[in-house]
Coordinates of C-alpha atoms in Angstrom, one line a residue:
M1 CA 144.5 66.1 155.4
K2 CA 148.0 67.8 156.3
R3 CA 149.8 65.5 154.2
F4 CA 147.7 66.2 151.3
F5 CA 148.0 69.8 151.4
A6 CA 151.7 69.3 151.8
Q7 CA 151.5 67.6 148.7
R8 CA 149.2 70.4 146.8
P9 CA 151.5 72.1 144.4
L10 CA 151.9 68.6 143.2
F11 CA 148.4 67.9 143.5
W12 CA 147.5 71.3 141.2
W13 CA 150.3 70.8 138.7
A14 CA 148.8 67.2 137.7
L15 CA 145.7 69.2 137.2
C16 CA 147.0 71.8 134.8
A17 CA 148.7 68.9 132.9
I18 CA 145.2 67.0 132.8
V19 CA 143.6 69.7 129.7
P20 CA 146.9 68.8 127.1
A21 CA 146.7 65.7 127.2
L22 CA 143.0 65.8 127.0
F23 CA 143.8 67.5 124.2
L24 CA 146.5 65.2 123.0
G25 CA 144.8 62.4 123.4
L26 CA 141.5 63.4 121.7
F27 CA 143.7 64.9 118.3
F28 CA 146.2 63.1 117.9
F29 CA 146.0 59.4 119.8
A30 CA 142.8 59.1 119.5
P31 CA 143.0 59.6 115.3
V32 CA 146.6 57.5 114.6
V33 CA 145.4 54.7 116.8
D34 CA 142.1 54.5 115.3
L35 CA 143.9 55.1 111.7
L36 CA 146.8 51.8 112.6
S37 CA 144.1 49.6 113.9
L38 CA 142.1 50.0 110.6
G39 CA 145.7 48.6 109.2
V40 CA 145.8 45.9 111.2
A41 CA 142.7 44.7 110.9
E42 CA 142.7 44.7 107.1
L43 CA 147.0 42.7 107.6
T44 CA 144.6 40.8 110.7
T45 CA 141.2 40.0 107.6
S46 CA 143.5 39.0 105.5
W47 CA 146.1 36.6 107.1
D48 CA 142.9 34.7 108.9
T49 CA 141.3 34.8 105.1
A50 CA 144.1 33.0 103.2
G51 CA 147.4 33.3 105.7
L52 CA 150.6 33.5 104.7
G53 CA 149.4 33.8 100.8
G54 CA 146.6 35.9 101.4
L55 CA 148.7 37.9 103.8
V56 CA 151.7 38.6 101.5
A57 CA 148.3 38.9 98.3
Q58 CA 147.5 41.9 100.5
L59 CA 150.7 43.1 100.5
S60 CA 151.2 43.4 96.8
R61 CA 147.9 45.5 96.0
A62 CA 148.3 47.5 98.3
H63 CA 151.5 48.2 96.2
V64 CA 153.3 48.4 99.3
G65 CA 157.5 46.2 98.2
G66 CA 157.8 49.6 95.4
A67 CA 155.9 51.8 97.9
V68 CA 158.8 50.6 100.7
V69 CA 161.9 50.9 97.7
T70 CA 161.0 53.4 96.4
T71 CA 161.0 56.1 99.7
L72 CA 163.7 54.1 101.1
G73 CA 165.6 54.5 98.1
L74 CA 164.8 58.6 97.6
A75 CA 166.0 59.0 101.4
F76 CA 169.4 57.3 101.9
A77 CA 170.0 59.1 98.2
G78 CA 169.0 62.3 99.2
T79 CA 170.8 62.1 102.7
L80 CA 174.4 60.8 100.9
L81 CA 173.8 63.5 98.7
S82 CA 173.2 66.3 101.3
I83 CA 176.3 64.5 103.1
A84 CA 178.7 64.6 100.1
V85 CA 178.3 68.4 99.5
G86 CA 177.4 69.6 103.3
V87 CA 180.6 68.5 104.9
P88 CA 182.8 70.4 102.6
A89 CA 180.3 73.1 103.4
A90 CA 180.8 72.5 106.8
Y91 CA 184.6 72.6 106.5
V92 CA 185.0 76.0 104.6
L93 CA 182.0 77.8 105.9
Y94 CA 183.1 76.6 110.0
R95 CA 187.0 76.4 109.5
T96 CA 187.8 78.5 107.9
R97 CA 186.9 83.1 107.6
F98 CA 187.0 84.7 104.4
P99 CA 184.8 87.7 103.3
G100 CA 180.4 87.0 102.4
Q101 CA 180.9 83.6 104.7
S102 CA 178.0 85.4 107.0
I103 CA 175.5 86.0 103.7
I104 CA 176.9 82.1 102.5
R105 CA 175.3 81.0 106.3
F106 CA 172.4 82.8 105.7
L107 CA 171.8 81.6 102.6
I108 CA 171.9 77.4 103.5
V109 CA 170.5 77.8 106.9
F110 CA 167.0 80.2 104.9
P111 CA 165.9 77.3 103.2
F112 CA 164.7 74.9 106.4
V113 CA 162.5 77.6 107.2
L114 CA 160.2 77.5 103.7
P115 CA 157.2 75.4 103.3
T116 CA 158.0 72.1 101.3
I117 CA 155.1 73.1 98.9
A118 CA 156.8 76.3 98.0
V119 CA 160.3 74.5 97.3
A120 CA 158.5 71.6 95.4
T121 CA 157.3 74.9 93.5
A122 CA 160.5 76.5 93.0
F123 CA 162.3 72.8 91.8
R124 CA 159.0 73.0 89.0
S125 CA 159.2 75.6 88.0
L126 CA 163.4 75.7 87.3
Y127 CA 163.2 72.6 85.1
D128 CA 160.9 71.9 83.4
D129 CA 160.1 72.8 79.7
G130 CA 159.6 76.5 80.6
G131 CA 162.6 76.8 83.1
L132 CA 165.9 78.1 82.8
L133 CA 167.6 74.2 83.5
G134 CA 164.7 72.6 81.4
F135 CA 167.3 71.7 78.4
L136 CA 168.8 68.6 81.9
G137 CA 165.8 66.5 81.0
L138 CA 164.9 66.2 84.8
A139 CA 161.3 66.8 85.5
G140 CA 159.9 64.5 87.3
S141 CA 162.6 62.4 87.7
P142 CA 164.4 60.4 91.1
V143 CA 166.8 63.3 90.5
L144 CA 165.2 66.2 91.1
I145 CA 163.5 64.9 94.2
V146 CA 166.4 64.3 95.7
L147 CA 168.2 67.7 94.9
A148 CA 165.3 69.2 96.4
M149 CA 165.3 67.3 99.4
M150 CA 169.4 68.3 99.3
F151 CA 167.8 71.5 99.7
F152 CA 165.7 71.3 102.0
N153 CA 168.5 69.3 103.9
I154 CA 172.2 70.5 103.1
S155 CA 171.3 73.0 106.6
V156 CA 171.0 70.4 109.3
I157 CA 174.6 68.5 108.4
V158 CA 176.6 72.1 107.6
R159 CA 175.0 73.0 110.9
T160 CA 175.7 70.1 113.0
V161 CA 178.9 68.8 111.3
G162 CA 180.0 72.5 111.5
A163 CA 180.0 73.4 115.2
A164 CA 181.3 70.1 116.1
W165 CA 184.2 71.0 114.5
S166 CA 184.6 74.3 115.6
G167 CA 185.3 72.9 118.7
L168 CA 188.0 70.5 117.9
N169 CA 191.2 71.1 118.3
P170 CA 193.5 71.8 115.2
N171 CA 197.2 71.0 117.0
Y172 CA 196.3 67.5 117.0
E173 CA 195.4 66.9 113.0
A174 CA 198.9 69.6 113.2
A175 CA 201.2 67.0 114.9
A176 CA 200.0 64.1 112.2
R177 CA 201.2 65.6 109.7
T178 CA 204.4 67.0 111.7
L179 CA 205.0 63.3 111.9
G180 CA 205.2 62.4 108.8
A181 CA 201.1 61.9 107.8
S182 CA 199.3 62.8 104.7
P183 CA 196.4 64.8 104.8
L184 CA 193.8 62.2 103.7
R185 CA 195.6 60.4 106.8
A186 CA 195.7 63.2 109.4
F187 CA 192.0 63.4 108.6
A188 CA 191.0 59.9 108.5
S189 CA 193.0 58.9 112.0
V190 CA 192.7 62.1 113.7
T191 CA 189.8 64.9 113.0
W192 CA 187.3 62.2 111.8
P193 CA 187.1 59.8 115.1
R194 CA 185.5 62.6 116.3
L195 CA 183.9 64.4 114.2
A196 CA 181.8 60.7 112.9
P197 CA 179.2 61.0 115.2
A198 CA 178.1 64.6 114.7
V199 CA 178.1 63.1 111.0
Y200 CA 175.9 60.5 111.8
S201 CA 173.3 62.0 114.1
A202 CA 172.5 64.8 111.0
A203 CA 172.7 62.2 109.1
T204 CA 170.0 59.8 110.6
L205 CA 168.2 63.1 111.3
V206 CA 168.2 64.3 107.2
F207 CA 166.6 60.8 106.5
L208 CA 164.2 60.9 109.2
Y209 CA 163.2 63.8 106.9
C210 CA 163.6 62.8 103.6
S211 CA 161.5 59.6 104.6
T212 CA 158.6 62.1 105.1
S213 CA 159.0 64.6 102.0
Y214 CA 155.8 64.1 100.8
S215 CA 155.0 67.7 99.5
L216 CA 158.4 67.1 97.8
V217 CA 157.2 63.6 95.8
M218 CA 154.1 64.6 94.7
V219 CA 154.4 67.9 92.9
L220 CA 158.0 66.8 91.2
G221 CA 157.4 63.2 90.8
T222 CA 154.6 61.3 88.1
T223 CA 152.2 58.6 88.8
R224 CA 155.2 56.4 88.5
T225 CA 156.7 57.6 91.6
R226 CA 155.2 55.9 94.6
T227 CA 156.6 56.2 98.4
L228 CA 154.1 55.6 101.3
E229 CA 153.1 58.7 101.6
T230 CA 151.7 60.1 98.2
E231 CA 150.1 56.1 97.9
I232 CA 148.2 56.5 100.7
Y233 CA 146.8 59.8 99.4
R234 CA 145.5 58.1 96.0
Q235 CA 144.2 54.9 98.0
T236 CA 142.2 57.4 99.3
S237 CA 141.4 60.2 97.5
Q238 CA 141.2 58.1 94.0
F239 CA 140.1 55.2 95.3
L240 CA 138.4 55.5 98.7
N241 CA 139.8 52.0 99.2
L242 CA 140.7 53.3 103.6
G243 CA 141.3 49.9 104.1
T244 CA 144.8 49.6 102.6
A245 CA 145.3 52.9 102.6
A246 CA 145.7 52.1 106.6
L247 CA 148.4 49.2 105.9
L248 CA 150.6 51.8 104.0
S249 CA 149.7 53.7 107.3
L250 CA 151.6 51.1 109.4
V251 CA 154.4 50.4 107.3
Q252 CA 155.1 54.4 106.6
A253 CA 155.3 55.0 110.3
V254 CA 156.7 52.0 112.1
I255 CA 159.7 53.0 109.3
V256 CA 159.8 57.1 110.6
V257 CA 159.7 55.4 114.1
V258 CA 162.2 53.3 113.7
A259 CA 164.3 56.2 112.0
L260 CA 163.7 58.5 115.4
I261 CA 164.9 55.8 117.1
V262 CA 168.3 55.2 115.8
S263 CA 168.3 59.3 115.8
Q264 CA 168.1 59.5 119.0
R265 CA 170.7 57.3 120.2
V266 CA 173.1 58.1 117.6
S267 CA 172.3 61.7 119.2
K268 CA 173.4 60.8 122.6
K269 CA 177.0 60.0 120.5
A270 CA 177.5 63.4 118.3
V271 CA 179.2 65.1 121.6
V272 CA 182.1 66.6 121.6
D273 CA 185.1 65.8 124.3
T274 CA 184.8 69.0 126.4
H275 CA 188.0 68.0 127.5
S276 CA 190.0 69.0 124.1
R277 CA 187.5 71.9 122.5
F278 CA 188.6 74.0 120.9
V279 CA 187.9 77.9 121.1
A280 CA 189.5 80.4 119.0
D281 CA 188.7 82.4 115.4
A282 CA 189.4 80.7 112.3
P283 CA 192.1 81.0 109.9
R284 CA 191.8 82.9 106.7
L285 CA 191.3 81.4 103.8
T286 CA 194.5 79.8 101.8
R287 CA 194.6 79.6 98.5
A288 CA 193.9 75.6 97.8
Q289 CA 191.1 75.9 99.4
R290 CA 189.6 78.9 97.2
P291 CA 188.9 75.7 94.8
L292 CA 186.3 74.6 97.5
V293 CA 184.8 78.1 98.3
G294 CA 184.0 78.7 95.5
M295 CA 181.9 74.6 94.6
I296 CA 179.8 75.1 97.6
V297 CA 179.1 79.0 95.8
A298 CA 177.9 77.2 93.4
V299 CA 176.4 74.7 95.2
V300 CA 174.0 77.2 97.1
V301 CA 173.3 79.3 93.9
V302 CA 172.8 76.4 91.8
L303 CA 170.4 74.5 94.0
I304 CA 169.1 77.5 96.3
I305 CA 169.1 80.7 94.2
L306 CA 168.4 79.7 91.0
P307 CA 164.8 77.9 91.7
I308 CA 163.9 81.0 94.0
V309 CA 165.2 83.9 91.7
Q310 CA 162.8 81.6 88.7
V311 CA 159.6 81.0 90.4
V312 CA 159.6 85.3 90.6
I313 CA 160.4 85.4 87.2
R314 CA 157.6 82.3 86.3
S315 CA 155.1 84.6 88.6
L316 CA 155.7 87.9 86.8
R317 CA 155.9 86.1 83.5
R318 CA 152.8 84.7 80.9
N319 CA 153.1 83.7 77.6
G320 CA 156.8 85.0 77.2
E321 CA 155.7 88.3 77.9
F322 CA 156.0 90.5 81.6
T323 CA 152.7 91.2 83.3
A324 CA 151.0 91.5 86.2
A325 CA 148.8 89.3 85.4
N326 CA 148.9 85.7 87.5
F327 CA 149.1 88.0 90.5
T328 CA 146.0 90.3 89.6
D329 CA 143.9 86.7 88.5
L330 CA 144.6 85.4 91.9
F331 CA 141.6 88.1 93.5
R332 CA 139.4 87.3 90.3
P333 CA 136.6 84.9 90.2
G334 CA 136.5 82.3 87.2
A335 CA 140.3 83.6 86.4
A336 CA 141.8 79.6 87.1
R337 CA 139.8 77.1 85.0
S338 CA 139.9 73.7 88.2
V339 CA 138.0 76.4 90.3
D340 CA 135.1 79.0 89.8
F341 CA 136.6 81.2 93.5
A342 CA 138.8 84.0 93.6
I343 CA 142.3 82.2 94.2
A344 CA 143.0 85.0 96.8
A345 CA 140.3 83.5 99.5
T346 CA 142.7 80.6 99.7
I347 CA 145.1 83.3 101.4
W348 CA 142.7 84.3 103.6
Q349 CA 141.4 80.6 104.0
S350 CA 145.2 80.1 104.9
L351 CA 146.3 82.9 107.1
S352 CA 142.7 82.6 108.7
A353 CA 143.9 79.0 109.8
A354 CA 147.0 79.6 110.7
L355 CA 145.6 82.1 113.2
Y356 CA 143.5 79.7 114.7
A357 CA 145.9 77.1 114.8
T358 CA 148.7 79.8 116.2
A359 CA 146.4 80.5 119.3
I360 CA 145.7 76.8 120.2
A361 CA 149.5 75.8 120.3
V362 CA 150.1 78.9 121.6
V363 CA 147.6 77.9 124.9
V364 CA 148.6 74.4 124.7
G365 CA 152.3 74.6 124.1
I366 CA 152.4 77.6 126.9
I367 CA 150.3 75.6 129.8
V368 CA 153.0 72.5 129.0
S369 CA 156.4 74.6 129.1
L370 CA 155.7 75.9 132.4
L371 CA 154.8 72.6 134.0
V372 CA 157.5 71.6 132.4
T373 CA 160.1 73.7 133.3
R374 CA 159.1 74.1 137.3
K375 CA 161.0 73.0 140.8
L376 CA 158.3 71.1 142.9
R377 CA 159.7 70.4 145.8
I378 CA 159.8 66.6 146.2
R379 CA 162.7 63.7 145.4
R380 CA 164.6 65.1 142.5
E381 CA 164.8 61.8 140.9
L382 CA 161.5 61.5 140.1
W383 CA 160.0 64.8 139.4
Q384 CA 162.4 64.7 136.5
R385 CA 160.8 61.7 135.6
I386 CA 157.5 63.4 135.8
T387 CA 158.4 66.1 134.2
G388 CA 160.7 64.4 131.2
F389 CA 158.0 61.5 130.6
Y390 CA 155.5 64.6 129.9
D391 CA 157.7 66.5 127.8
A392 CA 158.0 63.4 125.5
L393 CA 154.0 63.4 125.6
F394 CA 153.8 66.3 123.8
I395 CA 157.0 65.9 121.5
F396 CA 155.7 62.0 120.3
P397 CA 154.0 63.7 117.5
V398 CA 157.2 64.0 116.0
G399 CA 157.7 60.4 115.2
I400 CA 154.5 60.4 113.4
S401 CA 154.3 61.8 109.6
S402 CA 151.6 64.6 108.8
V403 CA 150.4 61.8 106.6
T404 CA 149.2 59.9 109.0
L405 CA 148.3 62.5 111.2
G406 CA 146.2 63.9 108.2
F407 CA 144.6 60.5 107.2
G408 CA 143.6 59.8 111.1
M409 CA 142.4 62.5 111.5
L410 CA 139.4 61.8 108.8
V411 CA 139.0 58.1 109.6
A412 CA 138.1 59.3 113.3
L413 CA 135.9 62.8 111.5
G414 CA 133.6 59.1 111.2
G415 CA 134.0 58.4 114.9
S416 CA 135.6 60.2 118.1
L417 CA 135.9 63.5 115.6
R418 CA 132.5 63.2 114.6
F419 CA 131.8 66.5 116.7
V420 CA 134.3 68.6 114.5
A421 CA 134.0 66.9 111.4
D422 CA 132.2 70.6 110.1
S423 CA 134.0 72.7 112.6
P424 CA 136.4 75.6 111.2
L425 CA 138.3 74.1 114.1
L426 CA 139.2 70.8 112.0
L427 CA 142.4 72.4 109.7
P428 CA 143.3 75.1 112.9
L429 CA 143.1 71.2 114.8
A430 CA 146.0 69.2 112.8
Q431 CA 148.2 72.4 112.2
A432 CA 148.4 73.3 115.8
L433 CA 149.1 69.7 116.8
V434 CA 152.3 69.8 113.5
A435 CA 153.6 73.3 115.5
L436 CA 153.1 72.2 118.9
P437 CA 156.5 70.2 118.9
I438 CA 157.7 72.9 117.8
L439 CA 156.8 75.8 119.6
I440 CA 156.8 73.1 122.8
R441 CA 161.2 72.9 122.6
T442 CA 161.4 76.8 121.8
I443 CA 159.7 78.1 124.6
V444 CA 161.5 75.3 127.3
P445 CA 165.1 76.5 127.0
M446 CA 164.7 80.0 127.3
L447 CA 162.3 79.2 130.7
D448 CA 165.0 76.9 132.0
G449 CA 167.5 79.5 131.1
V450 CA 165.9 82.0 134.0
N451 CA 168.0 82.2 137.1
R452 CA 164.8 81.4 139.1
N453 CA 167.0 82.5 142.5
L454 CA 165.5 85.7 142.1
Y455 CA 162.1 84.4 143.2
G456 CA 163.5 85.1 147.0
P457 CA 164.6 88.5 147.2
A458 CA 161.9 89.3 144.7
L459 CA 159.5 87.5 147.8
T460 CA 160.9 89.2 150.6
L461 CA 160.9 92.1 149.6
G462 CA 156.9 91.5 149.7
A463 CA 155.6 90.6 146.3
S464 CA 152.3 88.1 145.5
R465 CA 153.9 85.1 144.7
F466 CA 152.2 86.1 140.5
R467 CA 154.0 89.5 140.7
A468 CA 157.1 87.2 141.7
F469 CA 156.4 85.0 138.8
F470 CA 155.9 88.0 135.7
T471 CA 158.6 90.0 137.9
V472 CA 161.3 87.1 137.2
E473 CA 159.9 85.1 134.6
G474 CA 158.0 87.5 132.4
P475 CA 160.4 89.1 130.0
V476 CA 161.2 86.1 128.8
L477 CA 158.2 84.3 129.0
T478 CA 157.1 87.0 126.6
R479 CA 160.0 87.0 124.5
A480 CA 159.7 83.3 124.0
L481 CA 156.2 84.0 123.2
G482 CA 156.6 86.0 120.3
V483 CA 159.4 83.4 118.6
A484 CA 157.0 80.4 119.7
A485 CA 154.0 81.8 118.0
G486 CA 156.5 83.0 114.6
F487 CA 157.2 79.6 113.6
A488 CA 153.8 77.8 115.1
F489 CA 151.9 80.4 112.4
A490 CA 154.9 79.9 110.4
I491 CA 154.3 76.2 109.7
S492 CA 150.8 76.2 109.6
I493 CA 150.3 78.6 106.6
G494 CA 152.4 76.8 105.6
E495 CA 151.7 73.1 106.1
F496 CA 150.2 70.5 103.5
S497 CA 150.6 66.8 104.5
A498 CA 148.2 66.7 107.0
T499 CA 146.2 69.5 105.5
S500 CA 145.5 67.8 102.0
F501 CA 142.9 65.3 103.4
L502 CA 141.2 67.7 105.2
V503 CA 140.2 70.5 102.4
L504 CA 137.0 70.6 101.5
Q505 CA 136.7 70.7 97.5
R506 CA 135.4 74.4 98.2
E507 CA 137.4 75.7 100.5
P508 CA 141.3 74.1 100.0
T509 CA 144.1 76.2 101.3
L510 CA 146.9 78.0 99.6
P511 CA 149.8 75.1 99.8
V512 CA 146.9 73.0 98.4
M513 CA 145.9 75.2 95.7
I514 CA 149.2 75.8 94.4
Y515 CA 149.2 71.8 94.5
Q516 CA 146.3 71.4 92.4
L517 CA 147.0 74.8 90.3
V518 CA 151.0 73.8 89.5
G519 CA 149.7 70.5 87.8
R520 CA 147.5 71.3 85.3
A521 CA 147.9 72.8 81.3
G522 CA 147.6 76.3 80.6
A523 CA 149.9 79.2 81.3
A524 CA 147.1 80.9 83.3
D525 CA 146.8 78.1 86.1
Q526 CA 151.0 77.6 86.4
G527 CA 151.1 80.8 86.7
M528 CA 148.7 81.8 89.5
A529 CA 150.7 78.7 91.2
Y530 CA 154.0 80.3 90.5
A531 CA 152.6 83.7 91.8
G532 CA 151.0 82.2 95.0
T533 CA 153.8 80.8 95.7
V534 CA 155.3 83.9 95.6
I535 CA 153.1 84.6 98.4
L536 CA 153.8 81.7 100.9
C537 CA 157.3 82.7 100.9
G538 CA 157.0 85.8 101.6
I539 CA 154.5 85.7 104.5
T540 CA 157.3 82.9 106.3
A541 CA 159.9 84.9 105.3
L542 CA 158.3 88.2 107.1
V543 CA 157.9 86.0 109.5
M544 CA 160.9 84.5 110.2
V545 CA 163.0 87.8 109.9
V546 CA 160.5 89.0 112.8
V547 CA 161.3 86.0 114.9
E548 CA 165.3 86.0 114.2
M549 CA 165.0 89.8 115.8
L550 CA 162.8 88.1 118.3
S551 CA 165.2 85.2 118.9
K552 CA 168.7 87.2 118.9
P553 CA 171.0 86.4 119.6
R554 CA 170.4 83.3 118.9
S555 CA 171.4 82.5 115.8
S556 CA 170.1 79.7 112.7
R557 CA 167.2 78.7 115.5
A558 CA 165.1 77.3 113.1
T559 CA 167.4 74.6 112.5
H560 CA 168.0 73.9 115.4
V561 CA 164.7 74.0 116.8
K562 CA 164.1 71.2 114.7
E563 CA 167.5 69.1 115.4
E564 CA 166.9 69.5 118.9
I565 CA 163.0 68.0 118.6
A566 CA 164.4 64.6 116.2

């Protein structure tokens, strides 16, 4: 008994850890395992029925080969283009100094926090027949999908590579130039070996994001653009072929997990040598570097500013005239030909689901974050393994696509999740699982920075343990909760991938309704889709402004958190 009470902190820690673990097991692991088991069963049945030939025939009927090729091709193209533009941009923004630099940095980072469905709609408004760049003929082409991928992921390259580049001592390259090396030779032999790990790390992360760009392909592609995720949706919604969709999910999960493992291994090498780290103000822009700045500004204007401006303009136009009808029709039942209710109802549905999802994610996330940041008096190595495993357990959802999660929950509605099939919490649960890893990765670093040596003086002065906790960690925890809740809400209200499998026809969310409207013919439906996109972006931008205010002086917080997770 005495030994039990001596280990009581660990006992209470384990008792508190059970509830979040049960939540994750019931709503994430069980549906995903059910789905992947269905895919394995589909493969096994084909093998048992006709051997290797039957297996090949089944994979062929599921369009696995073409979907894999398209998925990997788009991901590689998006990654290479992001590197080609992002590395020079990182040099300009982190190795030089010029007026307006902070504005360009903000514009490059800002798209990363926008809902993917909104970005896809903005690109469609710019490049379709009625768009400013419609004459280029890119509508529906893979090139447009790759450009949208670069829109999202260039900030990852710029921030990761730029941060590493800013810490490299330029004197080494200058010494190589003094010894007669050309600028290219000096960069290749001196700078690149120290910069390459950061480039590889960012590239694997971008590839992971590009390979799961479900919203971009659904909105910007055509019926001939079949990736693994879009084919999962088609097999489920159009053909009701759950076995084939599960098989595709199994293949897609393997690709994502492999990409995540490679990303983590490469990220460990992406560390700048602290012994040679250089801290100094960047030099002013030279005349020879001005064309490079011009190129980056042009990319920012065409790739980032124009799509956003274009969707705002088209939300205010109908049949060639400026009007507010696209916004007012959102509140008029029957204004859209495809539905007989007011589109504004989907806004309230989205807000309601996002609030519930935020509440769920915050409750679970704060418990997990507090548990993994505790320091118990047991063997340090053992305790690090316990908390590390528990932390990784809740970051694991990042390794599974939101499409797989949504489809898995859909399959589980007939089994383990039957009790929430008709519950209004179904959507919030899926959205909370998507937001949970980012929320935890926002709170944990902030709690780790607390000086817990202050507990001693507080307890000595007579404060109870609860009073000492709220005095020492309370202010940081409050700020962390505000930032994390903002991220969770922004992610939840813009979530489309998992939600598209779970919404009811009469109760879609705003992102799902935008997808349905933008694909319809007619100026009214498309105009309302653009108006809904502006509202969705406005809500997200407002939330992220509040988050940035709470998270100061930490800049580019959203990009940093997502990079840290992957």
